[in-house]
PDB file of C-alpha atoms in Angstrom:
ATOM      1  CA  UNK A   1       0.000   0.000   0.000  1.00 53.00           C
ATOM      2  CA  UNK A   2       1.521   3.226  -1.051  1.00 53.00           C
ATOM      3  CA  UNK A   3       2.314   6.026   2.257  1.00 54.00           C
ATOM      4  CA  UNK A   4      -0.431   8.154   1.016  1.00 62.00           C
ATOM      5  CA  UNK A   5      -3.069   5.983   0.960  1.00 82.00           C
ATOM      6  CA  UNK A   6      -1.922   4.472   4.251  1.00 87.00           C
ATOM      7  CA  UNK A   7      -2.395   7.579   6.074  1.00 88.00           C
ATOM      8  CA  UNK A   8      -5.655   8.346   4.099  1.00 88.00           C
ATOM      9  CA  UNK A   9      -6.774   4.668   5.466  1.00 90.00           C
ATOM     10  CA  UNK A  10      -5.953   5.088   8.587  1.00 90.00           C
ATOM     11  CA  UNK A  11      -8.114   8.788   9.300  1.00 86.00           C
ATOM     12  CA  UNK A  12     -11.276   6.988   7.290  1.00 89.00           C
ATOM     13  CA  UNK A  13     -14.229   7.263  10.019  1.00 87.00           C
ATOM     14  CA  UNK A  14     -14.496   3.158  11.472  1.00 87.00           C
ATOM     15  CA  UNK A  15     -10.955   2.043  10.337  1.00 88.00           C
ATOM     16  CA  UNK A  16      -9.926  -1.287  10.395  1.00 94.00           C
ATOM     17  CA  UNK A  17      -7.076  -0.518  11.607  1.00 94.00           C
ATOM     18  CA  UNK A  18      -5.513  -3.784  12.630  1.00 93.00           C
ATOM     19  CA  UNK A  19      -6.458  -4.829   8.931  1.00 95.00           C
ATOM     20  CA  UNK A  20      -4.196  -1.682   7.733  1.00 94.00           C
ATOM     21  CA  UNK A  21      -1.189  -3.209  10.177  1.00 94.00           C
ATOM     22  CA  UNK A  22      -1.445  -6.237   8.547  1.00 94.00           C
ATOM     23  CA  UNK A  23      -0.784  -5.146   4.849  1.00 92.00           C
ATOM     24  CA  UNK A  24       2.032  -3.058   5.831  1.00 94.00           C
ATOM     25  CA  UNK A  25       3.772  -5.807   7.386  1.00 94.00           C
ATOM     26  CA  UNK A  26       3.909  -7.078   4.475  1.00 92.00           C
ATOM     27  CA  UNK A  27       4.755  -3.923   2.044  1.00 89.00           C
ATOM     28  CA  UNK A  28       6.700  -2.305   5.413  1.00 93.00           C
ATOM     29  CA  UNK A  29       8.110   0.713   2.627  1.00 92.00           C
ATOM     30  CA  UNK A  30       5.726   3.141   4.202  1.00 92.00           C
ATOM     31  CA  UNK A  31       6.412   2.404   8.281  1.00 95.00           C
ATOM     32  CA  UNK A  32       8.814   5.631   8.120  1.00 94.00           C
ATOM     33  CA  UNK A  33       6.021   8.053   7.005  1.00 93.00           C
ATOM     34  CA  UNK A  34       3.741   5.901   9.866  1.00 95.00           C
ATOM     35  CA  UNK A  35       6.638   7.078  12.237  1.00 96.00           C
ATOM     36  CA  UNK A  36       6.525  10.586  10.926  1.00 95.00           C
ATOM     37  CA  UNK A  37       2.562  10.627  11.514  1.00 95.00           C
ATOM     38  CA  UNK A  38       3.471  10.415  15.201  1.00 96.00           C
ATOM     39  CA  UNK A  39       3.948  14.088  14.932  1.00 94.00           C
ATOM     40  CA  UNK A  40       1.189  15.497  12.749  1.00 95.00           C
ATOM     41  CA  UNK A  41      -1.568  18.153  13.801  1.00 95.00           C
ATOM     42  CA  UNK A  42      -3.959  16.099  13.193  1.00 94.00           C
ATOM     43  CA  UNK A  43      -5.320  13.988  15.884  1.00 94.00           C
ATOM     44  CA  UNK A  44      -6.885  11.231  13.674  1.00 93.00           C
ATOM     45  CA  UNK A  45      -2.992  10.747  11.630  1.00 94.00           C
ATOM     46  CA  UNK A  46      -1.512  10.821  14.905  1.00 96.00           C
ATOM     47  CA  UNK A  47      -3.494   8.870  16.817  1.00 96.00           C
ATOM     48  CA  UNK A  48      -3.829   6.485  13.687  1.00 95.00           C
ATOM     49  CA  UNK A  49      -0.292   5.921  13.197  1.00 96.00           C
ATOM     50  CA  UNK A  50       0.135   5.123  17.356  1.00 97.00           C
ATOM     51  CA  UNK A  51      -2.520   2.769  17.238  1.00 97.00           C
ATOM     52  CA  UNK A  52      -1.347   1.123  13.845  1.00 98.00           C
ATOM     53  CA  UNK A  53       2.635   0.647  15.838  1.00 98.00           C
ATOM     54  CA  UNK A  54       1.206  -0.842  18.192  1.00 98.00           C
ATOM     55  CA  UNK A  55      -0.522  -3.681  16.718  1.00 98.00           C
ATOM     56  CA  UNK A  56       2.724  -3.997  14.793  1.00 98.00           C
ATOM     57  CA  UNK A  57       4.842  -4.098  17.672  1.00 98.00           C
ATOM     58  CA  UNK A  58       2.904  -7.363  18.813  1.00 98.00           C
ATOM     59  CA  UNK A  59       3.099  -9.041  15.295  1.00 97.00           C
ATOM     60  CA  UNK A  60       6.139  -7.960  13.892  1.00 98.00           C
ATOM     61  CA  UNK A  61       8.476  -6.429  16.562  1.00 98.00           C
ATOM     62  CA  UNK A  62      11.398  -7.117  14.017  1.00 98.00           C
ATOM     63  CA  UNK A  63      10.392  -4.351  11.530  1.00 98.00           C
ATOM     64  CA  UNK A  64      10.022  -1.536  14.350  1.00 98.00           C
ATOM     65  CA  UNK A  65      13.376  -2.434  16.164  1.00 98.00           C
ATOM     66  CA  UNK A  66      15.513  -0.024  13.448  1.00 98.00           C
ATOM     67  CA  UNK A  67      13.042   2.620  14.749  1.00 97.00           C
ATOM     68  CA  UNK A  68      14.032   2.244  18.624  1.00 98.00           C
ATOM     69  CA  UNK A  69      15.520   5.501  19.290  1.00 97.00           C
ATOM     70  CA  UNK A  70      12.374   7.302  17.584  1.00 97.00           C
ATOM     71  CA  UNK A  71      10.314   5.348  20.843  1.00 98.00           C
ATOM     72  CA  UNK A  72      13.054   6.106  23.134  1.00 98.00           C
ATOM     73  CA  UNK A  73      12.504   9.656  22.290  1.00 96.00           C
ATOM     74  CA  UNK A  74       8.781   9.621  22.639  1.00 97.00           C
ATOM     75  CA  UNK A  75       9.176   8.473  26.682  1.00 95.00           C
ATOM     76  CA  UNK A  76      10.246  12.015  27.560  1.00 90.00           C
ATOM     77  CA  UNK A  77       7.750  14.010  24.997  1.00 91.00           C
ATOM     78  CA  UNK A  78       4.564  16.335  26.375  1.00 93.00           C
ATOM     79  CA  UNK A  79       2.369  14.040  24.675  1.00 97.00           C
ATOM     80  CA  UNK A  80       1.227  11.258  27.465  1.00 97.00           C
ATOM     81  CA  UNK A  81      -0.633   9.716  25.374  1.00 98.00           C
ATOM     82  CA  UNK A  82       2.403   9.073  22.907  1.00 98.00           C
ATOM     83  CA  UNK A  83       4.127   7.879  26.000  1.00 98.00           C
ATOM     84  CA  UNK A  84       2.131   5.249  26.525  1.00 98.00           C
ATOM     85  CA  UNK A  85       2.311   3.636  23.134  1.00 98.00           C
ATOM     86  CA  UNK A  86       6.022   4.082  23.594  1.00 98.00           C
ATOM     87  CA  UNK A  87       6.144   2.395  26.921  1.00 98.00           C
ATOM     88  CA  UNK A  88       4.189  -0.355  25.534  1.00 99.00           C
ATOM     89  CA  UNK A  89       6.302  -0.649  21.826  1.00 99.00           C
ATOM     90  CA  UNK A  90       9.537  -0.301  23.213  1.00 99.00           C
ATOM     91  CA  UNK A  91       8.639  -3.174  25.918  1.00 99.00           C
ATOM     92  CA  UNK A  92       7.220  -5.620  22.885  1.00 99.00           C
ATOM     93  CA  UNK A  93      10.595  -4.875  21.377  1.00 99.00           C
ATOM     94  CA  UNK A  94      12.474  -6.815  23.914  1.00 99.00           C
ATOM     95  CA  UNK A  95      11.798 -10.250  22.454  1.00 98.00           C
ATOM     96  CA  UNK A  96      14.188  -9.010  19.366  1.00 99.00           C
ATOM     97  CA  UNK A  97      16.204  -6.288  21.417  1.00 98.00           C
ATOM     98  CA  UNK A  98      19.587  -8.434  20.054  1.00 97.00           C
ATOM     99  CA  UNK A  99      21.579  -5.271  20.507  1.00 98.00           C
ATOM    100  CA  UNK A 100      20.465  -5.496  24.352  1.00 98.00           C
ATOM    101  CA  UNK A 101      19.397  -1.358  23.725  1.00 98.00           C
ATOM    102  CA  UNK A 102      16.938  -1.846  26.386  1.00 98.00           C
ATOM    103  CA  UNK A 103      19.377  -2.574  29.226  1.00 97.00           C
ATOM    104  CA  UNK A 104      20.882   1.072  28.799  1.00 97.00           C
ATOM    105  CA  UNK A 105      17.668   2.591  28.859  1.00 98.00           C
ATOM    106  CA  UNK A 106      15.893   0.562  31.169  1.00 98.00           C
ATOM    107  CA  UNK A 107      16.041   3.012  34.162  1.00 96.00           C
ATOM    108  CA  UNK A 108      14.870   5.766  32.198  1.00 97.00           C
ATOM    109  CA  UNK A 109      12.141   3.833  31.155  1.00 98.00           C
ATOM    110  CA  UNK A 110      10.609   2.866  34.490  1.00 98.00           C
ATOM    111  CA  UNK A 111      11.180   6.302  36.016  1.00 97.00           C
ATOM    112  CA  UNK A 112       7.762   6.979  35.838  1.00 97.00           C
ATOM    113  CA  UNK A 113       7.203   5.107  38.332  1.00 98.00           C
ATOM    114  CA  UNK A 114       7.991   7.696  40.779  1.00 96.00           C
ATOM    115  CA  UNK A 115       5.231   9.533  39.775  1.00 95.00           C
ATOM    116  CA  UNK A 116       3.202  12.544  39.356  1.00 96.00           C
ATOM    117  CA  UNK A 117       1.198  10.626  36.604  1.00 97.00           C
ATOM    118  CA  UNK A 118      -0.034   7.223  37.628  1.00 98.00           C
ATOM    119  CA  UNK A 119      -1.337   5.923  34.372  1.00 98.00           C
ATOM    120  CA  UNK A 120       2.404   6.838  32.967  1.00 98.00           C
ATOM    121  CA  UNK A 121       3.587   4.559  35.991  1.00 98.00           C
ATOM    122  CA  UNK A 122       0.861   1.957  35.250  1.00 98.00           C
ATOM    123  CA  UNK A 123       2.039   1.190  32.161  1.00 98.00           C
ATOM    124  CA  UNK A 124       5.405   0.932  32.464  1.00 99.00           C
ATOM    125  CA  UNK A 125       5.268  -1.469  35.683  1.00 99.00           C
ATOM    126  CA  UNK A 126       3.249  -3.496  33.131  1.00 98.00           C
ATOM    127  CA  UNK A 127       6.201  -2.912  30.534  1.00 99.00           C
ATOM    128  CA  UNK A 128       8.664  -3.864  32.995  1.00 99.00           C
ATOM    129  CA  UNK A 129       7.299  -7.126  33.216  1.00 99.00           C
ATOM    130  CA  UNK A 130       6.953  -7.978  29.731  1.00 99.00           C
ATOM    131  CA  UNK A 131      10.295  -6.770  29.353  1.00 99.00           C
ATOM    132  CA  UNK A 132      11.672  -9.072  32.581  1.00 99.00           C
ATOM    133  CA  UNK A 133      10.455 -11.679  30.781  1.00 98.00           C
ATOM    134  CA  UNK A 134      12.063 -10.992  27.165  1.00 98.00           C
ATOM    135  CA  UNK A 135      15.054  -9.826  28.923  1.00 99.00           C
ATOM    136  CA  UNK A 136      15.299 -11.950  32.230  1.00 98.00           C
ATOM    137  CA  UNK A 137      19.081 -10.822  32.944  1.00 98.00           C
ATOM    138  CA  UNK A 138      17.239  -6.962  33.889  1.00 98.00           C
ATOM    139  CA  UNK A 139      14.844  -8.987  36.777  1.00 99.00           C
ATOM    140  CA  UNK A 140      16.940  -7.982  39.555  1.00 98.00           C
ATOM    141  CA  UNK A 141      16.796  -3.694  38.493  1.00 98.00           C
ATOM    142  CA  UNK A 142      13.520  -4.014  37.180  1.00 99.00           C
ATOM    143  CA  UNK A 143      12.075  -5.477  40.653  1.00 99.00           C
ATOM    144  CA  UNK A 144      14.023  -2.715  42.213  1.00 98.00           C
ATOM    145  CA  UNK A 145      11.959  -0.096  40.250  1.00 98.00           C
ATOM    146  CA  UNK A 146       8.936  -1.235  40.512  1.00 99.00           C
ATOM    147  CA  UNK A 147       9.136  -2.083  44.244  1.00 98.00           C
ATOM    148  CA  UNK A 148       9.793   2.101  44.600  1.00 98.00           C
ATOM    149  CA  UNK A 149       5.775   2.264  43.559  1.00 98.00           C
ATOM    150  CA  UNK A 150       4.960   1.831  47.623  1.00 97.00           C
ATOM    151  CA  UNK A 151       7.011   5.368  47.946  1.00 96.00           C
ATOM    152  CA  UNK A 152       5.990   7.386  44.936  1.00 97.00           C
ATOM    153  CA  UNK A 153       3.725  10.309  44.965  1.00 97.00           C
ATOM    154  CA  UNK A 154       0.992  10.652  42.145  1.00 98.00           C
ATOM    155  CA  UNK A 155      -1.904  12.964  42.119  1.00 96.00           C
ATOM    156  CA  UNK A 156      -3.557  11.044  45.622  1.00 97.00           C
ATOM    157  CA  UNK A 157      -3.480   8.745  47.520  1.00 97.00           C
ATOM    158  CA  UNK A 158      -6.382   6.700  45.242  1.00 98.00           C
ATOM    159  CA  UNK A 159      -3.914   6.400  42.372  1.00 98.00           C
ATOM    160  CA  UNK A 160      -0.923   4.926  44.338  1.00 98.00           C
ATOM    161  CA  UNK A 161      -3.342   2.183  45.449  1.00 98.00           C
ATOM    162  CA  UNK A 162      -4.593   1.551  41.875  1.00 99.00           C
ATOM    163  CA  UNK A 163      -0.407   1.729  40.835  1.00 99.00           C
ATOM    164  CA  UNK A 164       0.046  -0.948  43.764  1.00 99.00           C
ATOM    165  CA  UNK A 165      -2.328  -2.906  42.246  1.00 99.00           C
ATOM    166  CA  UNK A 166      -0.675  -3.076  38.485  1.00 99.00           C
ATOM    167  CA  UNK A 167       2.993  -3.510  40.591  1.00 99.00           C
ATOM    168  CA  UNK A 168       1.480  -6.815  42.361  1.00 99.00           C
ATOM    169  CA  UNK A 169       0.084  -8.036  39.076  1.00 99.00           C
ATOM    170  CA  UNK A 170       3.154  -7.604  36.689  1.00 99.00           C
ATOM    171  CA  UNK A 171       5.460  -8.554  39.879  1.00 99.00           C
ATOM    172  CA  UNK A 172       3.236 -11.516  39.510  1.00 98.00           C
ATOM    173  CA  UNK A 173       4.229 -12.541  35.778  1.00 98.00           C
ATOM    174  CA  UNK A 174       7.650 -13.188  36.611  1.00 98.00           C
ATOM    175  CA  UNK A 175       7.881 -13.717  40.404  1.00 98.00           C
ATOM    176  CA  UNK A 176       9.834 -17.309  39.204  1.00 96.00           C
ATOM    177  CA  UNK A 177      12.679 -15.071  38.058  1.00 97.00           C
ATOM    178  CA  UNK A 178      13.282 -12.849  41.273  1.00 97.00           C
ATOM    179  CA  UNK A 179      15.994 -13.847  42.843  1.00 96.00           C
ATOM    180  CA  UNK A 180      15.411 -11.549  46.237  1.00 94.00           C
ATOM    181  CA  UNK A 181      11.750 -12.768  46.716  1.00 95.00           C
ATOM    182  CA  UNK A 182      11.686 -11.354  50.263  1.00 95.00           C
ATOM    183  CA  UNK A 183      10.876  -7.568  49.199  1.00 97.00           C
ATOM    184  CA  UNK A 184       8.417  -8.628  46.814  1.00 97.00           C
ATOM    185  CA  UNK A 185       6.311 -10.364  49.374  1.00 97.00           C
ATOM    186  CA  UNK A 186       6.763  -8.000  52.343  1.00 97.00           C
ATOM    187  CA  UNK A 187       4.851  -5.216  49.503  1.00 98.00           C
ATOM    188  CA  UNK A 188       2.691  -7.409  48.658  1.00 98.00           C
ATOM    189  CA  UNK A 189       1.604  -8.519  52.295  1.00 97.00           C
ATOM    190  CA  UNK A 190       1.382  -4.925  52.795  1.00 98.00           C
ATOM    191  CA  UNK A 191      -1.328  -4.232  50.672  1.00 98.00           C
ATOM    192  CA  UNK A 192      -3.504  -6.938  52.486  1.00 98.00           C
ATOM    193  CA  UNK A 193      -4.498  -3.855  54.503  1.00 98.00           C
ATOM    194  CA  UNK A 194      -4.922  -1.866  51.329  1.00 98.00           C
ATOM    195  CA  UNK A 195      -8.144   0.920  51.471  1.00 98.00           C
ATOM    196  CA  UNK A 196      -8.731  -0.095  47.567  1.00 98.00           C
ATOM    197  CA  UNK A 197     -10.138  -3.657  47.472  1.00 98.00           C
ATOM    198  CA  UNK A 198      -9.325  -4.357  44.259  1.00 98.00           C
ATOM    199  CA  UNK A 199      -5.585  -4.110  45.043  1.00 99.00           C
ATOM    200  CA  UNK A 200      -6.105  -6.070  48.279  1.00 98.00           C
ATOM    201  CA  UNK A 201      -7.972  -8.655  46.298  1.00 98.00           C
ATOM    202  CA  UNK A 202      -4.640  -8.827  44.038  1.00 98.00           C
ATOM    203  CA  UNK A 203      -2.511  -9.367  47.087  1.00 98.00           C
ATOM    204  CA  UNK A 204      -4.369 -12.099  48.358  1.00 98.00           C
ATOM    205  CA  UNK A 205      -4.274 -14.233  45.016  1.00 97.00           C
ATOM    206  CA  UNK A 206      -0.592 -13.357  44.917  1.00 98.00           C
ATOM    207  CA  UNK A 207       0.159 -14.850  47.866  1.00 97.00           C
ATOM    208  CA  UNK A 208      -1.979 -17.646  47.044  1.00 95.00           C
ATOM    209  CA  UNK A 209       0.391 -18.479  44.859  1.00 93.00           C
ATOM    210  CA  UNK A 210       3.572 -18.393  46.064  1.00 91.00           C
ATOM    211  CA  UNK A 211       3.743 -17.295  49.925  1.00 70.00           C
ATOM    212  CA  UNK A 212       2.717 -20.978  50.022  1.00 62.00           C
ATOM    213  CA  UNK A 213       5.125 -22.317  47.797  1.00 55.00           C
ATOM    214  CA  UNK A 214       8.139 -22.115  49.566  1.00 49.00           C
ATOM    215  CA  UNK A 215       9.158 -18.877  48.683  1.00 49.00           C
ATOM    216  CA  UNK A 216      10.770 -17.592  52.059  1.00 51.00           C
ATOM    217  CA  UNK A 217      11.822 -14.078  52.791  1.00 49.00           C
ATOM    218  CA  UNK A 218      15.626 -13.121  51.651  1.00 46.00           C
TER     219      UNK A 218
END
């Protein structure tokens, strides 16, 4: 599909846009202009082209890895939005990261974390984890990060409670990595006195599954 008409595809009212992802993975000549439409004025090419990465970054990682640094660059932009799609690209680029990029930038990535804006910190605790698992050598740093959730400050209380909640569940997806289980479960046993019963909920099925399984404090 030539660039123009991808564009013009993409801002058509009821896009298929997973459809669109699909035939450039297999013409891919046009994913540069798809970059570029990151930055247009227009909401619909912009928000287009994000959504259109995306999907590629789950089926075809291999043809967005030349395009890291553009995502990279996106992390620290005004555009949250943008930053999300970049958390969540650059961590489905970890299963073909063969340059090991990701383990430079890894701390820069999860800095969010800290705060102000808790859906920024939501989604990369959930990167984190999909990258741990891609990328199991970065466990260790990556529980360090995400265990800092307990201390960060967002907008009020509320949201750290909701961020707990996202830190148990992607601590969860590769808890048989961690090395230092101790920390992990003295957060999560924490949160069994959580105000927000979703996140207490959370802790309880964690521990369900491995406070009984052996796994003793370090």
């Amino acid at each position: 599909m030539p660039e123009k008409d991808v564009i013009r595809a993409l801002t058509r009212k009821g896009a298929n846009v997973a459809r669109i992802a699909e035939m450039v993975a297999h013409k891919p000549q046009s994913l540069p202009q798809i970059l570029e439409g990151l930055h247009s004025k227009d909401p619909r090419v912009k928000y287009g082209c994000a959504k259109l990465l995306r999907i590629l970054s789950e089926k075809r990682p291999e043809l967005l890895y030349p395009m890291f640094d553009s995502f990279v660059g996106l992390l620290d932009g005004k555009n949250k939005i943008l930053q999300w799609d970049a958390a969540f690209i650059l961590a489905e680029l970890a299963g073909v990261d063969t340059e090991r990029r990701l383990q430079s930038i890894v701390d820069r990535y999860l800095a969010s974390i800290s705060g102000p804006v808790m859906i920024t910190a939501a989604n990369v605790i959930r990167g984190g984890a999909t990258i741990a698992r891609a990328q199991p050598w970065l466990t260790e740093r990556i529980t360090r990060e995400i265990l800092k959730v307990e201390r960060a400050e967002y907008q009020t209380e509320e949201c750290r409670n909701v961020a707990l909640g996202h830190a148990i569940e992607s601590l969860d997806r590769f808890f048989d990595q961690i090395e230092s289980k101790g920390p992990v479960l003295e957060l999560v046993r924490r949160q069994l006195r959580n105000t927000r019963s979703a996140t207490r909920e959370k802790a309880e099925r964690f521990l369900q599954r491995h406070a009984a399984s052996g796994a003793d404090l370090q």
